[in-house]
XYZ file of C-alpha atoms in Angstrom:
333
model
C 62.533 60.247 21.984
C 62.154 63.755 20.571
C 60.731 62.580 17.231
C 58.257 60.223 18.879
C 57.013 62.507 21.657
C 53.408 63.412 20.843
C 51.678 66.678 21.619
C 49.155 66.885 24.434
C 46.342 67.043 21.886
C 47.656 63.829 20.300
C 47.379 62.100 23.665
C 44.011 63.574 24.544
C 42.496 62.567 21.199
C 42.389 58.891 22.158
C 42.703 59.002 25.956
C 40.303 56.862 27.982
C 40.085 56.555 31.768
C 38.907 53.333 33.409
C 38.245 52.144 36.944
C 38.830 48.419 37.354
C 37.522 46.548 40.427
C 39.965 44.408 42.411
C 39.100 40.906 43.606
C 40.899 41.614 46.885
C 42.308 44.758 48.417
C 45.903 45.330 47.302
C 48.117 48.284 48.224
C 45.108 49.440 50.228
C 42.904 49.894 47.144
C 39.850 48.051 45.853
C 39.665 49.777 42.462
C 42.535 50.492 40.064
C 42.287 53.592 37.915
C 44.246 53.921 34.685
C 44.395 56.161 31.641
C 45.124 54.471 28.320
C 45.709 56.085 24.944
C 46.269 54.916 21.390
C 49.118 55.958 19.118
C 50.544 54.872 15.775
C 52.340 51.863 17.325
C 49.474 50.674 19.543
C 48.149 51.388 23.040
C 50.012 52.896 25.967
C 49.106 53.209 29.634
C 49.535 56.065 32.113
C 48.621 54.883 35.614
C 50.930 56.215 38.338
C 49.291 55.853 41.718
C 47.429 58.990 42.835
C 49.905 59.776 45.603
C 52.815 60.099 43.142
C 53.850 63.643 42.295
C 54.023 64.975 38.752
C 57.840 64.687 38.390
C 57.711 61.000 39.290
C 54.627 60.432 37.141
C 56.485 61.823 34.115
C 58.434 58.579 33.790
C 55.150 56.651 33.641
C 53.959 58.902 30.831
C 57.232 58.416 28.955
C 56.692 54.659 29.178
C 53.157 54.916 27.818
C 54.333 57.106 24.957
C 57.097 54.633 24.120
C 54.504 51.852 23.850
C 52.019 53.832 21.743
C 54.374 55.837 19.532
C 57.565 53.787 19.320
C 56.692 50.164 20.053
C 58.931 47.612 21.767
C 62.391 46.157 21.128
C 62.714 42.822 19.370
C 62.205 40.047 21.989
C 64.726 37.295 22.648
C 62.078 34.863 23.984
C 58.464 34.118 23.090
C 57.120 33.750 26.636
C 58.114 34.751 30.165
C 57.584 32.840 33.458
C 55.402 34.561 36.056
C 54.781 34.220 39.774
C 51.495 34.193 41.630
C 50.787 36.970 44.150
C 49.219 36.591 47.581
C 48.120 39.900 49.176
C 48.023 40.377 52.937
C 44.984 38.137 53.340
C 44.177 35.811 56.201
C 45.436 32.239 56.045
C 41.941 30.999 55.278
C 41.914 32.961 51.989
C 45.339 31.939 50.666
C 44.183 28.840 48.795
C 41.416 30.731 46.986
C 43.813 33.490 45.922
C 46.359 30.992 44.631
C 43.702 29.113 42.664
C 43.255 32.135 40.380
C 46.830 31.878 39.128
C 46.860 28.208 38.183
C 50.220 26.494 37.996
C 53.040 28.927 38.745
C 56.757 28.400 39.398
C 56.882 30.969 42.223
C 54.680 33.034 44.547
C 55.168 36.526 45.934
C 53.635 36.960 49.386
C 52.813 40.378 50.796
C 54.122 40.953 54.322
C 54.498 43.910 56.715
C 50.984 45.160 56.047
C 50.062 48.031 58.355
C 48.028 46.755 61.304
C 49.237 43.164 60.933
C 51.846 41.250 62.891
C 54.912 39.281 61.899
C 53.115 36.206 63.230
C 50.408 36.732 60.602
C 53.107 37.039 57.927
C 54.712 33.789 59.070
C 51.372 31.994 58.979
C 50.577 33.294 55.474
C 53.950 32.221 54.087
C 53.694 28.840 55.834
C 50.319 28.248 54.203
C 51.728 29.039 50.769
C 54.577 26.622 51.395
C 52.118 23.941 52.561
C 49.992 24.324 49.432
C 52.939 24.652 47.023
C 55.841 22.690 48.504
C 58.035 23.009 45.412
C 57.349 26.606 44.342
C 59.763 29.438 44.834
C 58.565 31.907 47.494
C 59.544 35.555 47.747
C 58.137 38.079 50.234
C 57.432 41.761 49.643
C 57.348 44.213 52.548
C 57.091 47.427 50.475
C 59.478 49.045 52.963
C 57.080 48.406 55.840
C 59.510 47.116 58.477
C 62.188 48.863 60.514
C 65.647 47.321 60.356
C 65.454 45.282 63.560
C 62.015 43.889 62.754
C 63.102 43.071 59.206
C 66.126 41.053 60.300
C 64.183 39.111 62.943
C 61.240 38.493 60.602
C 63.453 37.328 57.755
C 65.358 35.030 60.094
C 62.058 33.328 60.916
C 60.766 33.405 57.336
C 63.998 31.878 56.039
C 62.740 28.502 57.243
C 60.247 28.555 54.346
C 63.142 28.741 51.895
C 62.846 32.222 50.377
C 64.152 33.156 46.939
C 64.536 36.724 48.198
C 62.922 39.443 50.324
C 61.696 42.460 48.401
C 62.210 45.930 49.906
C 62.099 44.848 53.578
C 62.832 48.406 54.728
C 62.599 51.857 53.188
C 65.664 53.529 51.740
C 69.004 52.373 50.443
C 70.936 52.727 53.745
C 68.361 50.543 55.479
C 68.512 47.902 52.775
C 72.277 47.770 53.031
C 72.152 47.480 56.829
C 69.622 44.624 56.709
C 71.569 42.811 54.000
C 74.836 43.025 55.956
C 73.211 41.909 59.224
C 71.610 38.913 57.536
C 75.011 37.972 56.145
C 76.615 38.431 59.567
C 74.057 36.076 61.131
C 74.439 33.564 58.314
C 70.791 33.881 57.275
C 70.477 32.818 53.614
C 67.983 35.427 52.406
C 68.784 37.605 49.409
C 67.639 41.228 49.397
C 65.754 42.645 46.417
C 65.288 46.378 45.895
C 62.038 47.669 44.419
C 61.072 51.157 45.581
C 64.761 51.947 46.059
C 65.240 51.427 42.314
C 62.114 52.940 40.818
C 61.583 55.870 43.206
C 65.162 57.105 43.376
C 66.533 59.867 41.165
C 69.508 57.553 40.672
C 68.226 53.983 40.201
C 71.771 52.622 40.081
C 72.672 53.822 43.569
C 71.313 50.632 45.119
C 73.899 48.608 43.181
C 76.798 50.941 43.936
C 75.987 50.863 47.640
C 75.865 47.023 47.752
C 72.361 47.372 49.152
C 70.759 44.508 47.230
C 71.387 41.173 45.564
C 68.494 41.514 43.110
C 66.663 44.469 41.569
C 62.943 44.636 40.801
C 62.298 46.586 37.624
C 59.022 47.940 36.298
C 58.766 49.449 32.861
C 56.489 52.365 33.721
C 58.303 53.912 36.730
C 61.654 53.628 34.918
C 60.418 55.469 31.836
C 59.799 52.586 29.461
C 61.244 49.302 28.279
C 64.401 50.705 26.698
C 65.237 52.824 29.727
C 64.654 49.846 32.050
C 66.924 47.652 29.926
C 69.701 50.209 30.268
C 69.231 50.365 34.057
C 69.485 46.576 34.357
C 72.586 46.471 32.178
C 74.298 49.200 34.172
C 73.347 47.747 37.572
C 74.899 44.372 36.830
C 72.483 42.576 39.187
C 69.893 39.867 38.483
C 66.575 41.498 37.603
C 62.960 40.545 38.210
C 60.368 42.261 36.032
C 57.223 43.213 37.898
C 53.977 45.095 37.301
C 52.350 48.023 39.047
C 48.771 46.689 39.051
C 48.504 47.564 35.379
C 45.805 46.800 32.862
C 46.781 44.368 30.098
C 48.153 47.368 28.209
C 50.652 48.025 30.982
C 51.347 44.318 31.504
C 52.248 44.150 27.812
C 55.086 46.605 28.488
C 56.329 44.410 31.331
C 56.224 41.357 29.080
C 58.187 43.260 26.437
C 60.811 44.156 29.034
C 61.112 40.604 30.354
C 61.214 39.213 26.832
C 64.096 41.550 25.931
C 66.398 40.934 28.893
C 69.459 38.820 28.087
C 68.979 36.812 31.299
C 65.780 36.101 33.226
C 66.756 34.072 36.322
C 63.510 34.544 38.264
C 59.815 34.308 37.458
C 58.303 37.728 36.786
C 55.686 39.527 38.854
C 53.422 40.072 35.850
C 50.451 37.898 36.798
C 48.628 40.613 38.730
C 45.602 40.708 36.419
C 44.468 37.634 38.355
C 43.831 40.036 41.247
C 41.462 42.168 39.169
C 37.845 41.709 38.138
C 38.062 43.825 34.995
C 40.363 44.762 32.133
C 40.419 46.812 28.926
C 40.649 43.760 26.661
C 38.664 40.598 26.129
C 41.988 38.756 25.780
C 43.733 39.652 29.062
C 47.392 38.828 29.607
C 46.808 36.054 32.136
C 49.297 33.255 32.860
C 48.935 29.953 31.060
C 50.984 27.163 32.575
C 52.922 29.662 34.677
C 53.939 31.842 31.730
C 52.781 34.808 29.662
C 53.074 34.778 25.894
C 54.656 37.719 24.098
C 51.681 39.034 22.124
C 49.733 42.158 21.360
C 46.679 43.271 23.347
C 43.489 44.137 21.401
C 41.754 46.859 23.430
C 37.968 46.558 23.549
C 35.722 49.588 23.055
C 32.941 47.780 24.895
C 35.147 47.233 27.960
C 36.429 50.812 27.862
C 32.787 51.892 28.086
C 31.869 49.326 30.754
C 34.682 50.364 33.072
C 34.723 54.062 32.246
C 35.593 56.152 35.285
C 33.125 58.626 36.754
C 33.208 62.032 35.011
C 35.003 63.749 37.879
C 37.714 61.053 37.902
C 38.099 61.284 34.147
C 38.669 65.008 34.484
C 41.148 64.452 37.317
C 43.206 62.150 35.111
C 43.005 64.416 32.069
C 44.177 67.359 34.189
C 47.002 65.212 35.504
C 47.901 64.137 31.976
C 48.222 67.802 30.939
C 50.431 68.687 33.917
C 52.671 65.664 33.531
C 52.969 66.131 29.779
C 54.257 69.647 30.471
C 56.666 68.203 33.020
C 57.942 65.690 30.479
C 58.199 68.297 27.726
C 60.450 70.418 29.946
C 63.009 67.636 30.157
C 65.851 67.246 27.684
C 64.858 64.459 25.258
């Protein structure tokens, strides 16, 4: 990476900050901010969530630099299957949310939202199953349950026929405990690790500790497509490629990752642009027939201007870019 790591001035020369409105609140936000920049190989994205510290954000910058200065590995497939995503909305809104995704082979349903009950989660999942009787369903708790609640909730949710439960509790020990208790009770729900892969200093620990059956991988938090491919290979577990509420520039990295994996047993969580009102391209990476094509993303100057962040937010991101670039530069290439 040493030969392809640009200077801060290289990044700043083409950096643009956008604020994209969400159709529905997701992860507690109604607008998604992102910084994109252009390099010799194309566009890259730097959009770690504001609460992430600079050391963690450095991996996101490495991923953006890979995209813009190095490009992506040669794909082994020309399209990747994607799931729909249902945020923690009321039952009455589920059908409208699903309609934005069109035909999809699977749906990820948000559960364990703060201030909501397990009963609301059950109702939301039941409505998805009613509307899509043959689709795969996976739930995502983002670590929001304690161990006892997770086991009881997943026992009830298992009746919907889940593909897996994503990060039901926080931390690797908790994941392992929930997984073992589900097995002890004979509850057929697989455990997928998300935050416990991408927010750990050692992303392979979840596999060594037998804490999950599946890993969720995202190109940006793992430092780019090539780094994510090496993590999947070393973990030896089935992988699901997901997004982090990216623009089409960031989704393109996820598509490149999914298109390069030797095996892709599950639909990918890369259809999240359907949750957003805006994008940086007039040709957004939206699912067609439940899949995303492997293609480039032409970034639009007009849309960069339309969704430009307020001056104070632009400065916040440029300051962050400078700090995180210094953080990345201090690491051994």
